Backbone as numpy.savetxt, mean C-alpha at the origin, in Angstrom:
# Nx Ny Nz CAx CAy CAz Cx Cy Cz
8.62 17.82 5.69 8.39 17.26 6.87 8.21 15.80 6.70
7.24 15.27 5.90 6.46 13.55 6.09 7.43 13.38 3.95
7.90 12.08 4.42 7.75 11.55 3.15 7.24 9.75 3.31
6.88 9.45 1.75 6.20 8.36 2.08 6.53 7.50 0.85
7.41 6.39 0.61 8.08 6.05 -0.19 7.45 4.59 -0.50
6.92 4.41 -1.64 6.86 2.67 -1.93 8.06 1.89 -2.61
7.72 0.69 -2.57 8.84 -0.07 -2.90 8.33 -1.50 -2.87
9.07 -2.24 -4.02 8.28 -3.70 -3.87 7.88 -4.02 -4.92
7.53 -3.00 -6.00 7.14 -3.84 -7.19 8.06 -4.54 -8.27
7.41 -4.64 -9.36 8.52 -5.55 -10.52 7.60 -6.39 -11.34
8.23 -7.29 -12.01 7.44 -8.44 -12.72 8.06 -9.74 -12.38
7.02 -10.06 -12.51 6.46 -11.77 -12.20 5.72 -12.62 -12.75
5.90 -13.79 -12.64 5.69 -14.60 -13.44 3.95 -14.77 -13.00
2.65 -15.26 -13.27 1.59 -15.53 -12.89 1.94 -16.88 -11.84
1.16 -16.60 -10.58 1.49 -17.73 -9.71 2.68 -16.69 -8.84
3.19 -16.23 -9.21 4.27 -15.42 -8.01 3.71 -14.77 -7.17
4.84 -13.90 -6.22 4.68 -13.41 -5.46 5.49 -11.90 -5.34
4.90 -11.07 -4.74 5.84 -9.77 -4.33 4.92 -9.30 -2.67
6.20 -8.27 -2.36 6.05 -7.72 -1.01 5.60 -6.23 -1.69
4.88 -5.58 -1.33 4.77 -3.70 -1.64 5.35 -3.60 -0.16
6.27 -2.54 -0.17 5.77 -1.61 1.01 5.46 -0.31 0.92
5.33 0.56 1.95 4.85 1.81 2.17 5.65 2.02 3.43
6.58 2.88 3.35 7.20 3.64 4.41 7.01 4.72 4.54
6.57 5.23 5.82 6.87 7.03 6.62 7.89 7.39 6.81
8.80 8.68 6.67 9.50 8.76 7.21 9.67 10.30 7.20
10.34 11.14 8.50 10.07 12.50 8.80 9.76 12.90 10.23
8.95 13.88 9.99 8.22 14.11 11.58 7.17 13.37 11.78
7.30 12.48 12.09 6.16 11.03 12.19 5.82 11.24 13.80
4.51 11.07 14.09 4.53 10.49 15.66 4.04 9.07 15.59
3.28 8.57 14.37 2.60 7.65 14.14 1.95 7.23 13.26
1.30 6.33 12.10 1.02 5.99 11.11 -0.90 5.65 11.07
-1.63 6.19 10.63 -3.06 5.90 10.95 -3.71 4.66 9.79
-5.02 4.86 9.53 -5.56 4.43 8.36 -4.79 4.51 6.99
-4.42 3.24 6.50 -3.80 3.23 5.14 -3.87 2.41 4.28
-4.38 2.65 3.29 -5.13 2.03 1.98 -4.33 1.82 0.92
-4.00 1.08 0.26 -3.74 0.37 -1.12 -4.62 0.70 -2.28
-4.25 1.09 -3.17 -5.12 1.33 -4.30 -4.31 0.82 -5.87
-4.99 0.39 -6.93 -4.32 0.58 -7.77 -5.25 0.54 -9.33
-4.30 1.16 -10.07 -4.85 1.75 -11.35 -4.36 0.97 -12.80
-4.92 0.38 -13.52 -4.30 0.06 -14.73 -4.84 0.73 -15.74
-3.72 0.80 -16.89 -4.33 2.34 -17.84 -5.76 1.50 -18.40
-6.14 2.77 -18.76 -7.57 2.67 -19.18 -8.86 2.25 -18.33
-8.42 2.05 -16.81 -9.34 1.82 -15.62 -9.04 2.49 -14.87
-10.55 2.53 -14.01 -10.40 3.55 -12.84 -10.07 2.80 -11.96
-9.09 3.33 -10.70 -8.46 3.49 -9.61 -9.37 2.47 -9.07
-9.04 1.69 -8.30 -9.39 0.72 -7.40 -8.84 0.61 -6.12
-9.99 0.27 -4.88 -9.20 -0.02 -3.59 -9.01 -1.71 -3.44
-7.79 -1.57 -3.52 -6.86 -2.97 -3.29 -7.15 -3.70 -1.70
-6.75 -2.90 -0.58 -6.81 -3.63 0.36 -6.31 -1.86 1.68
-6.79 -2.09 2.99 -6.82 -1.42 3.88 -6.80 -1.58 4.78
-6.15 -0.97 6.03 -6.16 -0.99 7.17 -6.12 -0.28 8.07
-6.56 -0.32 9.48 -6.76 1.26 10.24 -6.00 0.89 11.13
-5.85 2.28 12.28 -4.83 2.16 13.13 -5.04 1.30 14.22
-6.15 0.31 14.04 -6.39 -0.72 15.18 -5.97 -1.76 14.96
-6.05 -1.99 12.99 -5.57 -2.90 12.72 -6.62 -3.66 12.00
-7.37 -3.50 12.16 -8.76 -3.87 11.23 -8.55 -3.71 9.79
-8.67 -4.55 9.13 -8.31 -5.22 7.29 -9.43 -5.35 6.51
-9.56 -5.15 4.99 -10.26 -5.18 4.65 -9.74 -5.18 3.11
-10.61 -6.43 2.18 -10.00 -6.33 0.94 -10.78 -6.53 -0.40
-10.31 -5.69 -1.33 -11.66 -5.85 -2.86 -11.48 -7.38 -3.11
-12.81 -8.24 -3.38 -12.85 -9.58 -3.73 -12.28 -10.04 -4.37
-12.19 -9.09 -5.36 -10.53 -9.98 -6.04 -9.30 -10.23 -5.71
-9.43 -9.89 -4.88 -7.93 -10.13 -4.28 -7.65 -10.69 -2.75
-9.21 -11.25 -1.95 -9.31 -11.92 -1.02 -9.28 -13.25 -1.15
-8.17 -13.68 -0.20 -6.94 -14.84 -0.18 -6.31 -14.85 -0.54
-5.61 -13.83 -1.41 -4.44 -13.84 -2.22 -3.64 -12.96 -1.68
-4.14 -11.60 -1.07 -3.12 -10.55 -0.87 -3.37 -10.09 1.03
-2.29 -9.71 1.60 -2.20 -9.59 2.88 -1.96 -8.51 3.04
-3.06 -7.24 3.79 -1.87 -6.03 4.46 -1.62 -5.95 5.54
-0.70 -5.60 5.96 0.20 -5.46 7.57 0.56 -4.28 7.58
0.61 -4.46 9.12 1.64 -3.04 9.43 2.99 -2.96 10.43
4.29 -2.62 10.31 4.81 -2.72 11.25 5.10 -0.87 11.83
4.34 -0.90 12.65 4.01 0.72 13.45 5.50 0.90 13.86
6.58 -0.03 14.48 7.79 0.79 15.02 8.84 1.07 13.76
8.18 0.71 12.44 8.82 1.02 11.25 8.39 2.14 10.32
6.78 2.45 10.78 5.57 3.51 10.16 5.74 3.02 9.20
5.86 1.38 8.69 5.60 1.11 7.34 4.67 -0.11 7.63
3.79 0.29 5.98 2.58 -0.96 5.68 3.09 -1.62 4.81
2.63 -2.71 4.64 3.25 -3.83 3.64 2.08 -4.40 2.83
1.86 -4.61 1.78 0.67 -5.72 0.94 1.65 -6.72 0.33
1.29 -8.07 0.93 1.98 -9.13 0.34 1.14 -9.47 -0.86
1.28 -10.17 -1.76 0.59 -10.03 -2.79 1.26 -11.91 -3.19
0.44 -12.58 -3.05 0.73 -14.37 -3.49 -0.14 -14.59 -4.68
0.13 -15.76 -4.99 -1.17 -16.07 -6.47 -1.51 -15.28 -7.41
-0.23 -13.86 -7.84 -0.58 -13.04 -8.52 -0.78 -13.58 -9.70
-1.99 -13.40 -10.56 -2.57 -13.10 -12.07 -2.50 -11.85 -12.83
-2.29 -11.91 -14.14 -2.41 -11.08 -14.89 -3.06 -9.79 -14.60
-4.31 -9.93 -14.44 -4.76 -8.78 -14.07 -4.69 -7.79 -12.75
-3.87 -8.71 -11.93 -3.14 -7.84 -10.87 -2.41 -6.52 -11.22
-1.86 -6.81 -12.72 -1.19 -5.67 -13.41 -1.40 -4.54 -13.18
-0.90 -3.62 -12.60 -1.23 -2.39 -12.49 0.23 -1.15 -11.76
-0.65 0.03 -11.74 0.31 0.95 -10.75 -0.18 1.26 -9.34
0.47 0.29 -8.59 0.08 0.00 -6.99 -0.05 1.82 -6.19
-0.67 2.35 -5.38 -0.03 3.45 -4.90 -0.73 3.45 -3.32
0.13 3.82 -2.50 -0.67 3.39 -0.92 -1.23 5.05 -0.41
-1.88 5.17 0.01 -2.74 6.36 0.92 -2.15 5.81 2.32
-1.67 7.31 3.16 -1.68 6.65 4.44 -1.76 7.81 5.33
-2.76 8.06 6.13 -2.52 9.05 7.28 -1.74 9.22 8.33
-1.23 9.90 8.14 0.21 10.15 9.02 -0.05 11.10 10.15
0.19 10.82 11.42 0.00 12.09 12.42 1.35 12.60 12.60
1.10 13.53 12.12 2.47 14.70 11.94 3.05 15.25 13.44
4.16 15.63 13.55 4.86 16.09 14.48 4.88 17.41 14.06
3.78 18.16 14.18 3.55 20.11 14.03 3.18 20.51 15.38
3.29 21.73 14.95 2.43 22.26 16.08 1.22 23.36 16.00
0.08 22.82 16.41 -0.19 21.20 17.03 0.20 20.31 16.17
0.04 19.16 16.56 0.54 17.47 15.88 -1.28 17.69 14.84
-0.80 17.22 13.54 -2.33 17.11 12.58 -1.76 15.76 11.92
-3.13 15.31 11.69 -3.25 14.10 10.81 -3.89 14.57 9.19
-2.44 14.18 8.38 -2.57 14.57 7.47 -2.46 13.16 6.08
-3.12 12.86 5.15 -3.47 12.09 3.89 -2.06 12.28 3.13
-1.43 11.13 2.82 0.09 11.62 2.21 -0.15 10.32 0.85
0.10 10.60 -0.31 0.08 9.18 -1.44 1.75 8.81 -1.80
1.62 7.79 -2.03 3.04 7.04 -2.50 2.89 7.82 -3.94
4.43 7.56 -4.48 4.84 7.84 -6.02 4.21 6.61 -6.93
3.40 5.53 -6.25 3.45 4.57 -7.19 4.68 3.71 -7.38
3.62 2.40 -7.36 4.95 1.32 -7.53 4.11 0.69 -8.84
5.13 -0.01 -9.72 4.71 -0.87 -11.07 4.53 -2.17 -10.80
3.29 -2.83 -10.90 3.78 -4.22 -10.59 3.15 -5.08 -12.12
3.82 -5.78 -12.64 3.81 -6.29 -14.01 3.61 -7.90 -13.86
2.35 -8.48 -13.98 2.34 -9.98 -13.82 2.31 -10.49 -15.47
3.30 -11.26 -16.06 3.53 -12.18 -17.18 4.31 -13.65 -17.39
4.04 -13.79 -18.17 4.56 -15.48 -18.37 5.94 -14.89 -19.31
């Protein structure tokens, strides 16, 4: 019914940039609130950034001023632009997206992406 695919992770040097994408496809009416989380080995999952269906955003203190979350509703995609990356940003990043699914009746359901690895190292 719905697929949620993350992409854009990789290996980058400190100070570099990456853009993560979270794209929903399938029986989509629209996407609502979406959050990016990350989890490093031995660490708890933490909320990195979020964006509501109205465009309001919030960020973890550790990434404020460096990361930007934004959305392209026409593509049912949410992005996380990461600048000035630091080694402590290394983690698996997951998107969690609330999707308005074209069912009878339509329903809003949460979906998780598969995760994408971000490694920041010299």
